[in-house]
GROMACS .gro file of N, CA and C in nm:
model
  546
    1MET      N    1   2.055  -0.425  -1.903
    1MET     CA    2   2.073  -0.371  -1.817
    1MET      C    3   1.946  -0.298  -1.771
    2SER      N    4   1.875  -0.325  -1.673
    2SER     CA    5   1.765  -0.262  -1.603
    2SER      C    6   1.761  -0.108  -1.604
    3ARG      N    7   1.641  -0.110  -1.672
    3ARG     CA    8   1.596   0.029  -1.676
    3ARG      C    9   1.565   0.102  -1.559
    4ILE      N   10   1.478   0.013  -1.487
    4ILE     CA   11   1.426   0.106  -1.351
    4ILE      C   12   1.604   0.074  -1.280
    5GLY      N   13   1.669  -0.026  -1.293
    5GLY     CA   14   1.785  -0.050  -1.201
    5GLY      C   15   1.858   0.074  -1.183
    6ARG      N   16   1.883   0.076  -1.296
    6ARG     CA   17   1.990   0.168  -1.363
    6ARG      C   18   1.955   0.356  -1.302
    7LEU      N   19   1.868   0.376  -1.254
    7LEU     CA   20   1.778   0.495  -1.242
    7LEU      C   21   1.846   0.533  -1.101
    8PRO      N   22   1.933   0.662  -1.071
    8PRO     CA   23   1.954   0.693  -0.952
    8PRO      C   24   1.813   0.730  -0.880
    9VAL      N   25   1.844   0.727  -0.718
    9VAL     CA   26   1.701   0.782  -0.684
    9VAL      C   27   1.752   0.909  -0.617
   10VAL      N   28   1.680   0.994  -0.634
   10VAL     CA   29   1.672   1.135  -0.563
   10VAL      C   30   1.670   1.170  -0.410
   11VAL      N   31   1.750   1.184  -0.352
   11VAL     CA   32   1.715   1.220  -0.199
   11VAL      C   33   1.648   1.353  -0.210
   12PRO      N   34   1.563   1.382  -0.126
   12PRO     CA   35   1.467   1.604  -0.135
   12PRO      C   36   1.510   1.621  -0.052
   13ASN      N   37   1.518   1.695  -0.015
   13ASN     CA   38   1.492   1.797   0.139
   13ASN      C   39   1.461   1.741   0.239
   14GLY      N   40   1.516   1.768   0.318
   14GLY     CA   41   1.448   1.690   0.462
   14GLY      C   42   1.443   1.575   0.481
   15VAL      N   43   1.529   1.474   0.398
   15VAL     CA   44   1.507   1.310   0.418
   15VAL      C   45   1.684   1.305   0.485
   16GLN      N   46   1.674   1.201   0.534
   16GLN     CA   47   1.881   1.201   0.548
   16GLN      C   48   1.839   1.043   0.508
   17VAL      N   49   1.928   0.971   0.429
   17VAL     CA   50   1.959   0.854   0.380
   17VAL      C   51   2.120   0.795   0.472
   18ASN      N   52   2.120   0.693   0.490
   18ASN     CA   53   2.237   0.663   0.589
   18ASN      C   54   2.224   0.522   0.508
   19VAL      N   55   2.357   0.500   0.468
   19VAL     CA   56   2.394   0.329   0.414
   19VAL      C   57   2.506   0.248   0.441
   20GLN      N   58   2.469   0.140   0.494
   20GLN     CA   59   2.583   0.127   0.599
   20GLN      C   60   2.610  -0.051   0.565
   21GLY      N   61   2.698  -0.068   0.423
   21GLY     CA   62   2.692  -0.201   0.354
   21GLY      C   63   2.545  -0.252   0.282
   22SER      N   64   2.438  -0.361   0.307
   22SER     CA   65   2.334  -0.349   0.320
   22SER      C   66   2.197  -0.346   0.359
   23ASN      N   67   2.281  -0.225   0.443
   23ASN     CA   68   2.124  -0.157   0.523
   23ASN      C   69   2.147   0.005   0.486
   24VAL      N   70   2.013  -0.001   0.490
   24VAL     CA   71   1.961   0.160   0.431
   24VAL      C   72   1.881   0.199   0.561
   25HIS      N   73   1.918   0.319   0.619
   25HIS     CA   74   1.850   0.397   0.705
   25HIS      C   75   1.766   0.514   0.657
   26VAL      N   76   1.657   0.498   0.604
   26VAL     CA   77   1.567   0.674   0.581
   26VAL      C   78   1.497   0.716   0.683
   27LYS      N   79   1.542   0.821   0.660
   27LYS     CA   80   1.480   0.940   0.790
   27LYS      C   81   1.401   1.058   0.708
   28GLY      N   82   1.248   1.104   0.783
   28GLY     CA   83   1.197   1.238   0.724
   28GLY      C   84   1.105   1.332   0.763
   29PRO      N   85   1.030   1.385   0.755
   29PRO     CA   86   0.933   1.468   0.764
   29PRO      C   87   0.803   1.327   0.860
   30LYS      N   88   0.820   1.222   0.820
   30LYS     CA   89   0.639   1.154   0.859
   30LYS      C   90   0.734   1.036   0.959
   31GLY      N   91   0.862   0.965   0.883
   31GLY     CA   92   0.910   0.886   0.983
   31GLY      C   93   1.032   0.843   0.958
   32GLU      N   94   1.049   0.690   0.992
   32GLU     CA   95   1.215   0.619   0.996
   32GLU      C   96   1.172   0.489   0.932
   33LEU      N   97   1.239   0.464   0.821
   33LEU     CA   98   1.262   0.275   0.791
   33LEU      C   99   1.414   0.238   0.805
   34ASN      N  100   1.386   0.130   0.808
   34ASN     CA  101   1.547   0.092   0.809
   34ASN      C  102   1.506  -0.037   0.756
   35ARG      N  103   1.557  -0.045   0.656
   35ARG     CA  104   1.562  -0.214   0.604
   35ARG      C  105   1.716  -0.275   0.542
   36SER      N  106   1.712  -0.409   0.496
   36SER     CA  107   1.853  -0.419   0.469
   36SER      C  108   1.815  -0.532   0.363
   37PHE      N  109   1.879  -0.487   0.250
   37PHE     CA  110   1.885  -0.576   0.094
   37PHE      C  111   1.976  -0.655   0.115
   38SER      N  112   1.979  -0.759  -0.041
   38SER     CA  113   2.091  -0.820  -0.006
   38SER      C  114   2.284  -0.794  -0.069
   39SER      N  115   2.304  -0.847  -0.011
   39SER     CA  116   2.436  -0.858   0.003
   39SER      C  117   2.484  -0.842  -0.168
   40LEU      N  118   2.422  -0.915  -0.256
   40LEU     CA  119   2.431  -0.883  -0.429
   40LEU      C  120   2.451  -0.754  -0.452
   41MET      N  121   2.399  -0.698  -0.398
   41MET     CA  122   2.335  -0.515  -0.463
   41MET      C  123   2.512  -0.460  -0.385
   42ASP      N  124   2.520  -0.316  -0.490
   42ASP     CA  125   2.611  -0.256  -0.423
   42ASP      C  126   2.511  -0.120  -0.435
   43ILE      N  127   2.521  -0.065  -0.290
   43ILE     CA  128   2.423   0.024  -0.255
   43ILE      C  129   2.494   0.162  -0.230
   44ALA      N  130   2.484   0.307  -0.286
   44ALA     CA  131   2.582   0.424  -0.211
   44ALA      C  132   2.489   0.537  -0.246
   45LEU      N  133   2.585   0.637  -0.173
   45LEU     CA  134   2.497   0.765  -0.190
   45LEU      C  135   2.606   0.837  -0.244
   46GLU      N  136   2.561   0.877  -0.365
   46GLU     CA  137   2.659   0.977  -0.426
   46GLU      C  138   2.585   1.094  -0.469
   47ASP      N  139   2.656   1.231  -0.408
   47ASP     CA  140   2.604   1.377  -0.426
   47ASP      C  141   2.449   1.386  -0.414
   48GLY      N  142   2.397   1.348  -0.371
   48GLY     CA  143   2.207   1.383  -0.311
   48GLY      C  144   2.198   1.269  -0.410
   49GLN      N  145   2.204   1.161  -0.447
   49GLN     CA  146   2.132   1.014  -0.502
   49GLN      C  147   2.157   0.917  -0.455
   50VAL      N  148   2.084   0.821  -0.479
   50VAL     CA  149   2.101   0.702  -0.385
   50VAL      C  150   2.152   0.592  -0.578
   51VAL      N  151   2.222   0.519  -0.530
   51VAL     CA  152   2.261   0.435  -0.686
   51VAL      C  153   2.240   0.303  -0.638
   52ILE      N  154   2.167   0.237  -0.724
   52ILE     CA  155   2.224   0.059  -0.711
   52ILE      C  156   2.298   0.041  -0.803
   53LYS      N  157   2.402  -0.063  -0.779
   53LYS     CA  158   2.507  -0.139  -0.895
   53LYS      C  159   2.486  -0.253  -0.904
   54ARG      N  160   2.466  -0.385  -0.945
   54ARG     CA  161   2.474  -0.541  -0.983
   54ARG      C  162   2.617  -0.570  -0.999
   55ARG      N  163   2.705  -0.644  -0.956
   55ARG     CA  164   2.796  -0.695  -0.969
   55ARG      C  165   2.859  -0.806  -1.107
   56SER      N  166   2.738  -0.844  -1.190
   56SER     CA  167   2.748  -0.971  -1.237
   56SER      C  168   2.593  -0.910  -1.330
   57ASP      N  169   2.564  -1.015  -1.441
   57ASP     CA  170   2.451  -1.006  -1.504
   57ASP      C  171   2.400  -1.180  -1.501
   58ASN      N  172   2.435  -1.202  -1.376
   58ASN     CA  173   2.357  -1.374  -1.341
   58ASN      C  174   2.207  -1.285  -1.338
   59ALA      N  175   2.154  -1.419  -1.340
   59ALA     CA  176   1.951  -1.379  -1.309
   59ALA      C  177   1.935  -1.311  -1.237
   60THR      N  178   1.979  -1.395  -1.108
   60THR     CA  179   1.896  -1.359  -0.972
   60THR      C  180   1.986  -1.212  -0.940
   61GLU      N  181   2.092  -1.199  -0.996
   61GLU     CA  182   2.096  -0.975  -0.997
   61GLU      C  183   2.047  -0.924  -1.017
   62ARG      N  184   1.995  -0.954  -1.180
   62ARG     CA  185   1.895  -0.916  -1.259
   62ARG      C  186   1.809  -0.849  -1.211
   63ALA      N  187   1.737  -1.003  -1.120
   63ALA     CA  188   1.627  -0.965  -1.086
   63ALA      C  189   1.588  -0.858  -0.942
   64LEU      N  190   1.692  -0.874  -0.867
   64LEU     CA  191   1.721  -0.774  -0.789
   64LEU      C  192   1.743  -0.676  -0.792
   65HIS      N  193   1.805  -0.649  -0.914
   65HIS     CA  194   1.804  -0.492  -0.935
   65HIS      C  195   1.731  -0.416  -0.932
   66GLY      N  196   1.637  -0.414  -1.029
   66GLY     CA  197   1.481  -0.325  -1.039
   66GLY      C  198   1.427  -0.354  -0.897
   67THR      N  199   1.421  -0.453  -0.822
   67THR     CA  200   1.355  -0.433  -0.676
   67THR      C  201   1.393  -0.357  -0.551
   68THR      N  202   1.547  -0.349  -0.596
   68THR     CA  203   1.619  -0.271  -0.499
   68THR      C  204   1.542  -0.123  -0.460
   69ARG      N  205   1.602  -0.106  -0.605
   69ARG     CA  206   1.562   0.049  -0.684
   69ARG      C  207   1.478   0.150  -0.599
   70ALA      N  208   1.348  -0.041  -0.701
   70ALA     CA  209   1.216   0.028  -0.658
   70ALA      C  210   1.206   0.078  -0.460
   71VAL      N  211   1.199  -0.073  -0.393
   71VAL     CA  212   1.190  -0.052  -0.288
   71VAL      C  213   1.209   0.096  -0.209
   72ILE      N  214   1.368   0.124  -0.256
   72ILE     CA  215   1.446   0.224  -0.169
   72ILE      C  216   1.355   0.378  -0.179
   73ALA      N  217   1.333   0.343  -0.365
   73ALA     CA  218   1.242   0.471  -0.385
   73ALA      C  219   1.142   0.480  -0.302
   74ASN      N  220   1.058   0.393  -0.240
   74ASN     CA  221   0.948   0.413  -0.224
   74ASN      C  222   0.950   0.406  -0.029
   75MET      N  223   1.069   0.408  -0.007
   75MET     CA  224   1.109   0.441   0.144
   75MET      C  225   1.126   0.591   0.155
   76ILE      N  226   1.213   0.626   0.063
   76ILE     CA  227   1.247   0.759   0.065
   76ILE      C  228   1.130   0.833   0.024
   77HIS      N  229   1.031   0.804  -0.056
   77HIS     CA  230   0.897   0.897  -0.092
   77HIS      C  231   0.837   0.863   0.031
   78GLY      N  232   0.844   0.777   0.073
   78GLY     CA  233   0.689   0.751   0.224
   78GLY      C  234   0.763   0.839   0.333
   79VAL      N  235   0.862   0.834   0.367
   79VAL     CA  236   0.933   0.942   0.483
   79VAL      C  237   0.918   1.034   0.466
   80SER      N  238   0.910   1.140   0.279
   80SER     CA  239   0.907   1.276   0.248
   80SER      C  240   0.771   1.298   0.185
   81SER      N  241   0.673   1.221   0.210
   81SER     CA  242   0.558   1.290   0.157
   81SER      C  243   0.448   1.182   0.171
   82GLY      N  244   0.448   1.023   0.228
   82GLY     CA  245   0.374   0.924   0.246
   82GLY      C  246   0.292   0.829   0.151
   83PHE      N  247   0.206   0.762   0.151
   83PHE     CA  248   0.092   0.683   0.084
   83PHE      C  249  -0.010   0.663   0.115
   84GLU      N  250  -0.107   0.670   0.051
   84GLU     CA  251  -0.205   0.632   0.079
   84GLU      C  252  -0.290   0.547  -0.048
   85ARG      N  253  -0.406   0.471   0.041
   85ARG     CA  254  -0.504   0.381  -0.045
   85ARG      C  255  -0.679   0.405  -0.019
   86ALA      N  256  -0.740   0.422  -0.100
   86ALA     CA  257  -0.854   0.510  -0.010
   86ALA      C  258  -0.986   0.343  -0.116
   87LEU      N  259  -1.079   0.321  -0.038
   87LEU     CA  260  -1.157   0.232  -0.018
   87LEU      C  261  -1.229   0.258  -0.024
   88GLN      N  262  -1.373   0.229  -0.107
   88GLN     CA  263  -1.531   0.271  -0.067
   88GLN      C  264  -1.635   0.124  -0.048
   89VAL      N  265  -1.713   0.188   0.071
   89VAL     CA  266  -1.764   0.113   0.124
   89VAL      C  267  -1.933   0.075   0.044
   90GLU      N  268  -1.955   0.021  -0.030
   90GLU     CA  269  -2.108  -0.010  -0.080
   90GLU      C  270  -2.202  -0.090  -0.088
   91GLY      N  271  -2.359  -0.036  -0.010
   91GLY     CA  272  -2.437  -0.093  -0.013
   91GLY      C  273  -2.507  -0.048   0.102
   92VAL      N  274  -2.663  -0.157   0.078
   92VAL     CA  275  -2.747  -0.032   0.141
   92VAL      C  276  -2.715  -0.083   0.358
   93GLY      N  277  -2.665   0.011   0.374
   93GLY     CA  278  -2.650   0.020   0.529
   93GLY      C  279  -2.512   0.018   0.573
   94TYR      N  280  -2.463  -0.051   0.448
   94TYR     CA  281  -2.332  -0.032   0.493
   94TYR      C  282  -2.247   0.050   0.529
   95ARG      N  283  -2.153   0.096   0.605
   95ARG     CA  284  -2.080   0.270   0.662
   95ARG      C  285  -1.963   0.197   0.715
   96ALA      N  286  -1.918   0.317   0.718
   96ALA     CA  287  -1.737   0.276   0.855
   96ALA      C  288  -1.779   0.421   0.928
   97GLU      N  289  -1.677   0.414   1.000
   97GLU     CA  290  -1.668   0.545   1.126
   97GLU      C  291  -1.516   0.536   1.174
   98LEU      N  292  -1.523   0.625   1.276
   98LEU     CA  293  -1.372   0.662   1.302
   98LEU      C  294  -1.475   0.632   1.463
   99GLN      N  295  -1.411   0.595   1.523
   99GLN     CA  296  -1.358   0.565   1.676
   99GLN      C  297  -1.282   0.561   1.780
  100GLY      N  298  -1.259   0.702   1.769
  100GLY     CA  299  -1.123   0.698   1.889
  100GLY      C  300  -1.020   0.710   1.693
  101LYS      N  301  -0.920   0.625   1.752
  101LYS     CA  302  -0.871   0.621   1.612
  101LYS      C  303  -0.886   0.459   1.539
  102ASP      N  304  -0.957   0.401   1.626
  102ASP     CA  305  -0.972   0.265   1.550
  102ASP      C  306  -1.098   0.290   1.454
  103LEU      N  307  -1.121   0.174   1.347
  103LEU     CA  308  -1.226   0.200   1.238
  103LEU      C  309  -1.284   0.134   1.295
  104ALA      N  310  -1.401   0.154   1.250
  104ALA     CA  311  -1.559   0.084   1.288
  104ALA      C  312  -1.639   0.044   1.188
  105LEU      N  313  -1.620  -0.070   1.115
  105LEU     CA  314  -1.717  -0.138   0.944
  105LEU      C  315  -1.831  -0.187   1.025
  106PHE      N  316  -1.982  -0.106   0.970
  106PHE     CA  317  -2.071  -0.202   0.965
  106PHE      C  318  -2.160  -0.218   0.797
  107VAL      N  319  -2.101  -0.380   0.801
  107VAL     CA  320  -2.112  -0.440   0.686
  107VAL      C  321  -2.218  -0.548   0.633
  108GLY      N  322  -2.278  -0.525   0.773
  108GLY     CA  323  -2.404  -0.623   0.759
  108GLY      C  324  -2.365  -0.751   0.840
  109TYR      N  325  -2.265  -0.760   0.902
  109TYR     CA  326  -2.315  -0.844   1.032
  109TYR      C  327  -2.352  -0.793   1.132
  110SER      N  328  -2.364  -0.869   1.248
  110SER     CA  329  -2.436  -0.884   1.361
  110SER      C  330  -2.354  -0.784   1.452
  111HIS      N  331  -2.260  -0.746   1.467
  111HIS     CA  332  -2.190  -0.636   1.473
  111HIS      C  333  -2.093  -0.584   1.436
  112PRO      N  334  -2.035  -0.438   1.477
  112PRO     CA  335  -1.947  -0.423   1.419
  112PRO      C  336  -1.837  -0.436   1.404
  113VAL      N  337  -1.735  -0.443   1.334
  113VAL     CA  338  -1.588  -0.489   1.276
  113VAL      C  339  -1.538  -0.408   1.319
  114LYS      N  340  -1.438  -0.370   1.419
  114LYS     CA  341  -1.329  -0.246   1.508
  114LYS      C  342  -1.187  -0.349   1.449
  115MET      N  343  -1.089  -0.183   1.390
  115MET     CA  344  -1.008  -0.276   1.339
  115MET      C  345  -0.900  -0.161   1.383
  116GLU      N  346  -0.777  -0.205   1.457
  116GLU     CA  347  -0.655  -0.098   1.505
  116GLU      C  348  -0.603  -0.049   1.428
  117PRO      N  349  -0.538   0.054   1.387
  117PRO     CA  350  -0.408   0.094   1.275
  117PRO      C  351  -0.323   0.050   1.358
  118PRO      N  352  -0.234  -0.002   1.260
  118PRO     CA  353  -0.107  -0.064   1.341
  118PRO      C  354   0.004   0.052   1.351
  119ALA      N  355   0.122   0.043   1.370
  119ALA     CA  356   0.189   0.170   1.374
  119ALA      C  357   0.242   0.207   1.238
  120GLY      N  358   0.237   0.360   1.287
  120GLY     CA  359   0.276   0.438   1.130
  120GLY      C  360   0.149   0.440   1.053
  121ILE      N  361   0.035   0.416   1.086
  121ILE     CA  362  -0.081   0.419   1.009
  121ILE      C  363  -0.180   0.495   1.086
  122SER      N  364  -0.241   0.569   0.982
  122SER     CA  365  -0.370   0.624   1.033
  122SER      C  366  -0.514   0.600   0.911
  123PHE      N  367  -0.618   0.623   0.948
  123PHE     CA  368  -0.705   0.610   0.924
  123PHE      C  369  -0.800   0.784   0.904
  124GLU      N  370  -0.903   0.793   0.759
  124GLU     CA  371  -0.943   0.879   0.757
  124GLU      C  372  -1.076   0.846   0.670
  125VAL      N  373  -1.189   0.853   0.725
  125VAL     CA  374  -1.325   0.869   0.697
  125VAL      C  375  -1.405   0.931   0.654
  126GLU      N  376  -1.463   0.976   0.506
  126GLU     CA  377  -1.539   1.062   0.450
  126GLU      C  378  -1.686   1.038   0.497
  127LEU      N  379  -1.762   1.022   0.566
  127LEU     CA  380  -1.883   0.982   0.591
  127LEU      C  381  -1.990   0.987   0.446
  128LYS      N  382  -2.006   1.112   0.407
  128LYS     CA  383  -2.073   1.126   0.286
  128LYS      C  384  -2.067   1.053   0.173
  129THR      N  385  -1.937   1.038   0.104
  129THR     CA  386  -1.898   0.960   0.066
  129THR      C  387  -1.870   0.824   0.053
  130ARG      N  388  -1.881   0.778   0.196
  130ARG     CA  389  -1.838   0.673   0.189
  130ARG      C  390  -1.698   0.580   0.166
  131ILE      N  391  -1.618   0.712   0.188
  131ILE     CA  392  -1.445   0.647   0.133
  131ILE      C  393  -1.390   0.640   0.292
  132ILE      N  394  -1.268   0.519   0.272
  132ILE     CA  395  -1.187   0.486   0.367
  132ILE      C  396  -1.045   0.541   0.322
  133LYS      N  397  -0.978   0.628   0.383
  133LYS     CA  398  -0.816   0.688   0.405
  133LYS      C  399  -0.753   0.584   0.434
  134VAL      N  400  -0.635   0.513   0.407
  134VAL     CA  401  -0.533   0.460   0.498
  134VAL      C  402  -0.407   0.514   0.442
  135LEU      N  403  -0.378   0.548   0.540
  135LEU     CA  404  -0.270   0.700   0.579
  135LEU      C  405  -0.117   0.655   0.640
  136GLY      N  406  -0.006   0.610   0.546
  136GLY     CA  407   0.141   0.551   0.608
  136GLY      C  408   0.255   0.647   0.531
  137TYR      N  409   0.348   0.599   0.619
  137TYR     CA  410   0.506   0.619   0.527
  137TYR      C  411   0.555   0.508   0.501
  138ASP      N  412   0.475   0.380   0.520
  138ASP     CA  413   0.583   0.235   0.489
  138ASP      C  414   0.467   0.224   0.375
  139ARG      N  415   0.476   0.132   0.229
  139ARG     CA  416   0.412   0.128   0.153
  139ARG      C  417   0.380  -0.001   0.152
  140GLU      N  418   0.421  -0.115   0.195
  140GLU     CA  419   0.347  -0.257   0.219
  140GLU      C  420   0.299  -0.229   0.390
  141VAL      N  421   0.345  -0.165   0.449
  141VAL     CA  422   0.231  -0.151   0.522
  141VAL      C  423   0.056  -0.111   0.531
  142VAL      N  424   0.067  -0.026   0.416
  142VAL     CA  425  -0.028   0.067   0.405
  142VAL      C  426  -0.122  -0.010   0.299
  143GLY      N  427  -0.075  -0.102   0.176
  143GLY     CA  428  -0.110  -0.178   0.140
  143GLY      C  429  -0.186  -0.260   0.193
  144GLN      N  430  -0.111  -0.406   0.328
  144GLN     CA  431  -0.168  -0.534   0.337
  144GLN      C  432  -0.261  -0.411   0.459
  145THR      N  433  -0.281  -0.320   0.532
  145THR     CA  434  -0.400  -0.255   0.588
  145THR      C  435  -0.530  -0.265   0.511
  146ALA      N  436  -0.474  -0.171   0.392
  146ALA     CA  437  -0.608  -0.167   0.311
  146ALA      C  438  -0.680  -0.333   0.244
  147ALA      N  439  -0.548  -0.400   0.226
  147ALA     CA  440  -0.623  -0.516   0.198
  147ALA      C  441  -0.700  -0.623   0.307
  148GLU      N  442  -0.674  -0.602   0.402
  148GLU     CA  443  -0.762  -0.657   0.538
  148GLU      C  444  -0.878  -0.597   0.577
  149ILE      N  445  -0.841  -0.477   0.532
  149ILE     CA  446  -0.992  -0.380   0.499
  149ILE      C  447  -1.104  -0.409   0.419
  150ARG      N  448  -1.079  -0.439   0.341
  150ARG     CA  449  -1.133  -0.510   0.221
  150ARG      C  450  -1.199  -0.647   0.259
  151GLY      N  451  -1.083  -0.699   0.289
  151GLY     CA  452  -1.088  -0.877   0.305
  151GLY      C  453  -1.236  -0.892   0.438
  152VAL      N  454  -1.264  -0.755   0.468
  152VAL     CA  455  -1.408  -0.760   0.598
  152VAL      C  456  -1.508  -0.820   0.538
  153ARG      N  457  -1.513  -0.717   0.407
  153ARG     CA  458  -1.636  -0.818   0.324
  153ARG      C  459  -1.593  -0.759   0.209
  154PRO      N  460  -1.562  -0.851   0.143
  154PRO     CA  461  -1.510  -0.852  -0.080
  154PRO      C  462  -1.594  -0.814  -0.104
  155PRO      N  463  -1.640  -0.722  -0.246
  155PRO     CA  464  -1.718  -0.697  -0.313
  155PRO      C  465  -1.779  -0.826  -0.335
  156GLU      N  466  -1.926  -0.844  -0.326
  156GLU     CA  467  -1.932  -0.967  -0.394
  156GLU      C  468  -2.070  -0.927  -0.553
  157PRO      N  469  -2.076  -1.031  -0.620
  157PRO     CA  470  -2.053  -1.047  -0.755
  157PRO      C  471  -2.205  -0.993  -0.798
  158TYR      N  472  -2.283  -1.013  -0.730
  158TYR     CA  473  -2.431  -1.015  -0.764
  158TYR      C  474  -2.517  -0.870  -0.750
  159HIS      N  475  -2.457  -0.840  -0.632
  159HIS     CA  476  -2.467  -0.731  -0.603
  159HIS      C  477  -2.455  -0.578  -0.596
  160GLY      N  478  -2.271  -0.637  -0.584
  160GLY     CA  479  -2.156  -0.550  -0.599
  160GLY      C  480  -2.142  -0.490  -0.460
  161LYS      N  481  -2.207  -0.509  -0.327
  161LYS     CA  482  -2.204  -0.483  -0.215
  161LYS      C  483  -2.110  -0.505  -0.144
  162GLY      N  484  -2.008  -0.443  -0.038
  162GLY     CA  485  -1.891  -0.446   0.027
  162GLY      C  486  -1.808  -0.376  -0.005
  163ILE      N  487  -1.696  -0.385   0.022
  163ILE     CA  488  -1.582  -0.268   0.101
  163ILE      C  489  -1.448  -0.291  -0.054
  164ARG      N  490  -1.439  -0.177  -0.138
  164ARG     CA  491  -1.314  -0.231  -0.275
  164ARG      C  492  -1.287  -0.105  -0.269
  165TYR      N  493  -1.155  -0.103  -0.345
  165TYR     CA  494  -1.068  -0.007  -0.380
  165TYR      C  495  -1.139   0.075  -0.446
  166VAL      N  496  -1.146   0.218  -0.455
  166VAL     CA  497  -1.160   0.275  -0.541
  166VAL      C  498  -1.077   0.318  -0.698
  167GLY      N  499  -1.208   0.283  -0.786
  167GLY     CA  500  -1.147   0.257  -0.889
  167GLY      C  501  -1.130   0.126  -0.952
  168GLU      N  502  -1.167  -0.017  -0.839
  168GLU     CA  503  -1.171  -0.093  -0.874
  168GLU      C  504  -1.292  -0.152  -0.960
  169LYS      N  505  -1.305  -0.224  -1.047
  169LYS     CA  506  -1.408  -0.261  -1.170
  169LYS      C  507  -1.451  -0.441  -1.074
  170VAL      N  508  -1.581  -0.425  -1.045
  170VAL     CA  509  -1.622  -0.569  -0.994
  170VAL      C  510  -1.704  -0.604  -1.101
  171ARG      N  511  -1.647  -0.734  -1.151
  171ARG     CA  512  -1.732  -0.819  -1.257
  171ARG      C  513  -1.864  -0.897  -1.178
  172ARG      N  514  -1.959  -0.837  -1.277
  172ARG     CA  515  -2.094  -0.856  -1.218
  172ARG      C  516  -2.155  -0.975  -1.264
  173LYS      N  517  -2.218  -1.043  -1.238
  173LYS     CA  518  -2.337  -1.192  -1.252
  173LYS      C  519  -2.402  -1.142  -1.287
  174ALA      N  520  -2.483  -1.249  -1.378
  174ALA     CA  521  -2.669  -1.219  -1.387
  174ALA      C  522  -2.763  -1.252  -1.280
  175GLY      N  523  -2.740  -1.389  -1.224
  175GLY     CA  524  -2.836  -1.396  -1.117
  175GLY      C  525  -2.914  -1.495  -1.194
  176LYS      N  526  -3.029  -1.467  -1.078
  176LYS     CA  527  -3.122  -1.614  -1.176
  176LYS      C  528  -3.239  -1.581  -1.250
  177ALA      N  529  -3.299  -1.634  -1.340
  177ALA     CA  530  -3.375  -1.589  -1.443
  177ALA      C  531  -3.508  -1.529  -1.353
  178GLY      N  532  -3.618  -1.497  -1.379
  178GLY     CA  533  -3.714  -1.521  -1.337
  178GLY      C  534  -3.813  -1.659  -1.370
  179LYS      N  535  -3.978  -1.693  -1.306
  179LYS     CA  536  -4.021  -1.790  -1.310
  179LYS      C  537  -4.047  -1.822  -1.495
  180GLY      N  538  -4.108  -1.767  -1.601
  180GLY     CA  539  -4.123  -1.787  -1.689
  180GLY      C  540  -4.035  -1.774  -1.842
  181ALA      N  541  -3.893  -1.692  -1.740
  181ALA     CA  542  -3.779  -1.648  -1.813
  181ALA      C  543  -3.723  -1.767  -1.910
  182LYS      N  544  -3.672  -1.743  -2.031
  182LYS     CA  545  -3.651  -1.887  -2.099
  182LYS      C  546  -3.503  -1.839  -2.166
   0.00000   0.00000   0.00000
C-alpha cells in the first residue's frame, strides 16, 4: 500500500472541497482550482478529510494512488496558504524590477526582458538582495513561471552569473589557465 496515498488530506477551515466522481473542485481564500483525475481512483470526502482509495493492486493504479493524493493536497494547500518560489539574480549590473504587475529583467541583453504574470500569479522583487519571488495558489503554474524566469539567463558555470533558484548550487568550472601555467 502506498504510504503517501493512504494518508487522508485534512481540509482546513475556510476551504471548500467538492468531489463529483473523478472531478475535484477546491475553493479557498486565495482562489479556486478544478481538476479531473483518473477514474481508476476512488476519491471521497469523509468528515473533513479527502480520502483516496484504489480498486486493485496493479501497477498503474499503484502509481496513480500517491500522485493523486499529492496533487489534491497541493490544491488544498495552494488555495488556503499559497505557494512561493524564490529566485536570485547574480552578476554585475544584473537586476530585476517591477513595472506595474510586469517583471523587467536587466540581465546583460541590449534590452530589458519583460514578463507578464499568468493568471493567479504575482511577483515581488527585493531590490537590495536582488531576489524575485513568484507567488500563487497553483503549484504547477508557480513552478513553471519560476522556470521561465530562470530560463531568461540561466547561471553559467564560469562566473556564476545569471538567475538561479535561492539555495541552488551552481557547479563552477576552472576556465582557461594563464599564459605560463602548466
